[in-house]
C-alpha cells in the first residue's frame, strides 16, 4: 500500500495517523480538501480487519464530504476520522485521547458523530477540543439534523418530479419510503402535508404501524419496497439497495432518498438506471440538509436561514440532472464534476493576497 499514491489519486491534503498507548487509541484522520473551509466530517468507530481498510474508508468518506459541501454551497471542506477498535469496548479515555489529536490540528478538522459514535462520545471529545460538533457540551449544543435532512430530501423529490413529469407537485403522487427512522419520518411528514400517497416499508413493524397511524397510506413488506409500483422510491434506511438484483425489478421512474451510498456501485448502477430510464438524485446531493444543519450550527446561523438554505436542494438536484442529461454522464458524475468545478473556482479566488490584518466579514 502506498498512502501517498492513494492520496494523490483522490486529491487528499493530509492524513494523520494517531495513536495513544494508554487508551489503546489507533485512529486515522483524513483531510481531503480545505479550499472551502475547515474539514468537517464524522468520527467512525469500527473494528476494521486491517489498517488498509480503515485508511480506505477514511479517504473515501472524507472526499465524499468535500464534494457534498461543495455541491451544497457550504463553506466547509471534507474530512473523516476512523478509530480502529471494537465498538463494545469504547470508553472515555479513547475519545479524550482522540480529542487531543483533533485539537492538535488547530481547527483544520472538525469532528462529529458517525457510525458507532454518539453524543456521549462527542462530549468526551469536547472535553479536550472545541473542534467538535454534535456534543451537548457547548452552549447551544447540537440538535438533531434529521428534520433539515428530511426537508431537503422533500425538495429533491420535488425537483425530480419536475424533471420527469414537468411539475414538482407531490399531490396525488405515490411515494414508497423505505426506512421510517429519523430521516424517513421527516420525509413522510412533508410529503403527507402536501398530499402525496405514501407507502411504507421498514423491518421494524412498530414504525410502520406508527406511520400508518400518523399519515395514513399503505404498508408493504420490507423486502417488497423496490418492486412496488410508484412515482418515487425514497430509500431512507441503508446503503447498497440499488444494485444489479434490484434494478431490473424497479417499477418507479424516480429514485430519490436520503440513505447514504444508495447505489452499490456508483458507475455500474448509475449507468444501469440511465439505461432503464430511471431518474436518480445522487444521495449526497439530496441528503445534504444534515450537513447544512451542522454547518449552520457551527456558524450560529438562524434556523430559518438553515431551512431556506436546504430549500436550495431543489435547484441543486435540477442542476445536477440537467448537467447529467446535457453531458450524457450519470447524475453522480455530474454532481462530482460540479463539486470539483466549485472547488477549483474558489481555490482560484483564494489565491488573491489579503494582508494579515485586513478585516474580513
Ligand atoms: P435511523 O436509524 O433513525 O432509521 C433507519 C430506519 O431504517 C429504521 O427505522 C430501521 O428500522 C430501518 N431499516 C434498517 N434496515 C432496513 C431495511 N433493510 N429495510 C427497511 N428498513 C430498514 O437512521 P436515519 O438517521 O433516519 O438515517 C437513515 C439513512 O439516512 C442512513 O443511511 C443515514 O446514513 C442517512 N443520512 C442521515 C442523515 C441524518 O440527518 N440523520 C443525514 C444524511 C444521511
Short mmCIF file of N, CA and C in Angstrom, two decimals, residues 228-305:
data_model
loop_
_atom_site.label_atom_id
_atom_site.label_comp_id
_atom_site.label_asym_id
_atom_site.label_seq_id
_atom_site.Cartn_x
_atom_site.Cartn_y
_atom_site.Cartn_z
N UNK A 228 -42.44 -2.36 -5.69
CA UNK A 228 -43.74 -1.70 -5.62
C UNK A 228 -43.87 -0.64 -6.72
N UNK A 229 -45.00 -0.63 -7.39
CA UNK A 229 -45.23 0.38 -8.43
C UNK A 229 -45.46 1.73 -7.76
N UNK A 230 -44.75 2.76 -8.24
CA UNK A 230 -44.87 4.08 -7.61
C UNK A 230 -44.31 5.16 -8.54
N UNK A 231 -44.50 6.41 -8.17
CA UNK A 231 -43.86 7.51 -8.89
C UNK A 231 -42.43 7.72 -8.39
N UNK A 232 -42.25 7.52 -7.09
CA UNK A 232 -40.93 7.75 -6.48
C UNK A 232 -40.61 6.64 -5.48
N UNK A 233 -39.37 6.16 -5.53
CA UNK A 233 -38.86 5.29 -4.46
C UNK A 233 -37.89 6.13 -3.64
N UNK A 234 -38.13 6.20 -2.35
CA UNK A 234 -37.26 7.00 -1.48
C UNK A 234 -36.57 6.11 -0.45
N UNK A 235 -35.38 5.60 -0.80
CA UNK A 235 -34.66 4.77 0.17
C UNK A 235 -34.08 5.64 1.29
N UNK A 236 -34.55 5.42 2.51
CA UNK A 236 -34.09 6.22 3.65
C UNK A 236 -33.66 5.31 4.80
N UNK A 237 -33.07 4.15 4.45
CA UNK A 237 -32.69 3.22 5.51
C UNK A 237 -31.19 2.92 5.45
N UNK A 238 -30.81 2.07 4.52
CA UNK A 238 -29.43 1.60 4.46
C UNK A 238 -28.86 1.77 3.05
N UNK A 239 -27.54 1.60 2.93
CA UNK A 239 -26.89 1.75 1.63
C UNK A 239 -26.95 0.47 0.79
N UNK A 240 -26.53 0.59 -0.47
CA UNK A 240 -26.39 -0.56 -1.35
C UNK A 240 -27.68 -1.17 -1.84
N UNK A 241 -28.81 -0.47 -1.68
CA UNK A 241 -30.11 -1.09 -2.01
C UNK A 241 -30.42 -1.04 -3.51
N UNK A 242 -29.73 -0.19 -4.25
CA UNK A 242 -29.90 -0.16 -5.70
C UNK A 242 -28.68 -0.86 -6.29
N UNK A 243 -28.95 -2.02 -6.86
CA UNK A 243 -27.87 -2.92 -7.28
C UNK A 243 -28.37 -3.82 -8.42
N UNK A 244 -27.53 -4.67 -8.97
CA UNK A 244 -27.97 -5.48 -10.11
C UNK A 244 -29.16 -6.39 -9.81
N UNK A 245 -29.41 -6.69 -8.56
CA UNK A 245 -30.58 -7.51 -8.21
C UNK A 245 -31.85 -6.67 -8.22
N UNK A 246 -31.78 -5.48 -7.64
CA UNK A 246 -33.00 -4.67 -7.51
C UNK A 246 -33.34 -3.90 -8.80
N UNK A 247 -32.33 -3.44 -9.53
CA UNK A 247 -32.61 -2.56 -10.69
C UNK A 247 -33.58 -3.18 -11.71
N UNK A 248 -33.40 -4.43 -12.12
CA UNK A 248 -34.34 -4.96 -13.12
C UNK A 248 -35.79 -5.01 -12.62
N UNK A 249 -35.97 -4.98 -11.30
CA UNK A 249 -37.33 -5.12 -10.75
C UNK A 249 -37.98 -3.79 -10.36
N UNK A 250 -37.25 -2.68 -10.55
CA UNK A 250 -37.80 -1.38 -10.14
C UNK A 250 -38.99 -1.01 -11.03
N UNK A 251 -40.04 -0.48 -10.39
CA UNK A 251 -41.24 -0.07 -11.16
C UNK A 251 -41.60 1.38 -10.83
N UNK A 252 -40.59 2.21 -10.73
CA UNK A 252 -40.80 3.64 -10.47
C UNK A 252 -39.83 4.42 -11.34
N UNK A 253 -40.25 5.57 -11.87
CA UNK A 253 -39.35 6.35 -12.74
C UNK A 253 -38.32 7.19 -11.98
N UNK A 254 -38.47 7.25 -10.65
CA UNK A 254 -37.57 8.11 -9.86
C UNK A 254 -37.05 7.37 -8.63
N UNK A 255 -35.76 7.47 -8.38
CA UNK A 255 -35.18 7.00 -7.11
C UNK A 255 -34.57 8.24 -6.44
N UNK A 256 -35.12 8.63 -5.32
CA UNK A 256 -34.66 9.84 -4.63
C UNK A 256 -34.89 9.68 -3.14
N UNK A 257 -33.83 9.36 -2.41
CA UNK A 257 -33.97 9.16 -0.97
C UNK A 257 -32.72 9.57 -0.23
N UNK A 258 -32.79 9.52 1.09
CA UNK A 258 -31.73 10.09 1.91
C UNK A 258 -30.65 9.16 2.40
N UNK A 259 -30.79 7.85 2.20
CA UNK A 259 -29.77 6.94 2.71
C UNK A 259 -28.43 7.25 2.05
N UNK A 260 -27.35 7.00 2.77
CA UNK A 260 -26.01 7.20 2.19
C UNK A 260 -25.64 5.98 1.36
N UNK A 261 -24.93 6.20 0.28
CA UNK A 261 -24.45 5.12 -0.61
C UNK A 261 -25.58 4.22 -1.10
N UNK A 262 -26.61 4.83 -1.65
CA UNK A 262 -27.77 4.09 -2.16
C UNK A 262 -27.35 3.11 -3.25
N UNK A 263 -26.48 3.58 -4.15
CA UNK A 263 -26.00 2.70 -5.23
C UNK A 263 -24.89 1.81 -4.68
N UNK A 264 -25.01 0.51 -4.98
CA UNK A 264 -23.96 -0.41 -4.51
C UNK A 264 -22.64 -0.06 -5.21
N UNK A 265 -22.74 0.26 -6.50
CA UNK A 265 -21.56 0.69 -7.26
C UNK A 265 -21.99 1.89 -8.10
N UNK A 266 -21.37 3.03 -7.82
CA UNK A 266 -21.82 4.29 -8.44
C UNK A 266 -21.84 4.25 -9.96
N UNK A 267 -20.77 3.74 -10.56
CA UNK A 267 -20.69 3.75 -12.04
C UNK A 267 -21.63 2.70 -12.63
N UNK A 268 -21.46 1.46 -12.18
CA UNK A 268 -22.24 0.36 -12.76
C UNK A 268 -23.74 0.60 -12.60
N UNK A 269 -24.16 0.90 -11.37
CA UNK A 269 -25.60 1.03 -11.10
C UNK A 269 -26.16 2.36 -11.64
N UNK A 270 -25.30 3.39 -11.65
CA UNK A 270 -25.72 4.67 -12.22
C UNK A 270 -26.03 4.51 -13.70
N UNK A 271 -25.16 3.79 -14.41
CA UNK A 271 -25.38 3.54 -15.85
C UNK A 271 -26.63 2.70 -16.06
N UNK A 272 -26.80 1.68 -15.22
CA UNK A 272 -27.96 0.77 -15.37
C UNK A 272 -29.27 1.52 -15.18
N UNK A 273 -29.28 2.47 -14.25
CA UNK A 273 -30.51 3.27 -14.03
C UNK A 273 -30.80 4.13 -15.26
N UNK A 274 -29.76 4.72 -15.84
CA UNK A 274 -29.97 5.54 -17.06
C UNK A 274 -30.56 4.66 -18.16
N UNK A 275 -29.97 3.47 -18.34
CA UNK A 275 -30.46 2.57 -19.41
C UNK A 275 -31.92 2.22 -19.20
N UNK A 276 -32.33 2.12 -17.94
CA UNK A 276 -33.72 1.76 -17.64
C UNK A 276 -34.64 2.99 -17.64
N UNK A 277 -34.03 4.17 -17.88
CA UNK A 277 -34.83 5.40 -17.95
C UNK A 277 -35.28 5.89 -16.58
N UNK A 278 -34.52 5.53 -15.55
CA UNK A 278 -34.89 5.95 -14.19
C UNK A 278 -34.05 7.16 -13.78
N UNK A 279 -34.73 8.18 -13.26
CA UNK A 279 -34.05 9.39 -12.79
C UNK A 279 -33.58 9.17 -11.36
N UNK A 280 -32.28 9.41 -11.13
CA UNK A 280 -31.71 9.18 -9.80
C UNK A 280 -31.13 10.49 -9.25
N UNK A 281 -31.57 10.85 -8.05
CA UNK A 281 -31.00 12.03 -7.38
C UNK A 281 -29.84 11.54 -6.52
N UNK A 282 -28.59 11.91 -6.84
CA UNK A 282 -27.46 11.41 -6.06
C UNK A 282 -27.66 11.64 -4.56
N UNK A 283 -27.40 10.59 -3.80
CA UNK A 283 -27.69 10.64 -2.36
C UNK A 283 -27.03 11.82 -1.66
N UNK A 284 -25.76 12.06 -2.00
CA UNK A 284 -25.07 13.10 -1.23
C UNK A 284 -25.55 14.50 -1.57
N UNK A 285 -26.23 14.62 -2.71
CA UNK A 285 -26.79 15.92 -3.07
C UNK A 285 -28.13 16.12 -2.34
N UNK A 286 -28.95 15.10 -2.38
CA UNK A 286 -30.30 15.24 -1.84
C UNK A 286 -30.33 15.17 -0.30
N UNK A 287 -29.33 14.50 0.30
CA UNK A 287 -29.36 14.41 1.77
C UNK A 287 -28.44 15.44 2.45
N UNK A 288 -28.06 16.49 1.70
CA UNK A 288 -27.11 17.48 2.25
C UNK A 288 -27.72 18.36 3.35
N UNK A 289 -29.01 18.23 3.59
CA UNK A 289 -29.64 19.05 4.64
C UNK A 289 -28.98 18.84 6.00
N UNK A 290 -28.55 17.62 6.28
CA UNK A 290 -27.88 17.33 7.56
C UNK A 290 -26.61 18.14 7.69
N UNK A 291 -25.83 18.17 6.63
CA UNK A 291 -24.59 18.95 6.64
C UNK A 291 -24.89 20.44 6.75
N UNK A 292 -25.91 20.89 6.01
CA UNK A 292 -26.30 22.30 6.06
C UNK A 292 -26.69 22.67 7.50
N UNK A 293 -27.36 21.75 8.17
CA UNK A 293 -27.79 21.98 9.55
C UNK A 293 -26.59 22.09 10.50
N UNK A 294 -25.68 21.13 10.37
CA UNK A 294 -24.50 21.11 11.25
C UNK A 294 -23.62 22.35 10.99
N UNK A 295 -23.43 22.66 9.70
CA UNK A 295 -22.61 23.83 9.34
C UNK A 295 -23.26 25.10 9.88
N UNK A 296 -24.58 25.17 9.78
CA UNK A 296 -25.31 26.33 10.28
C UNK A 296 -25.13 26.48 11.78
N UNK A 297 -25.13 25.36 12.46
CA UNK A 297 -24.97 25.39 13.91
C UNK A 297 -23.58 25.88 14.31
N UNK A 298 -22.57 25.41 13.56
CA UNK A 298 -21.19 25.83 13.86
C UNK A 298 -21.03 27.33 13.66
N UNK A 299 -21.78 27.88 12.72
CA UNK A 299 -21.64 29.31 12.40
C UNK A 299 -22.71 30.16 13.09
N UNK A 300 -23.58 29.52 13.88
CA UNK A 300 -24.63 30.27 14.57
C UNK A 300 -25.70 30.81 13.63
N UNK A 301 -25.93 30.13 12.51
CA UNK A 301 -26.92 30.59 11.54
C UNK A 301 -28.33 30.36 12.09
N UNK A 302 -29.21 31.37 11.95
CA UNK A 302 -30.58 31.17 12.45
C UNK A 302 -31.26 30.00 11.72
N UNK A 303 -32.12 29.30 12.47
CA UNK A 303 -32.79 28.11 11.95
C UNK A 303 -33.54 28.39 10.63
N UNK A 304 -34.16 29.57 10.58
CA UNK A 304 -34.95 29.91 9.39
C UNK A 304 -34.05 29.95 8.14
N UNK A 305 -32.86 30.51 8.31
CA UNK A 305 -31.92 30.60 7.18
C UNK A 305 -31.45 29.19 6.80
#
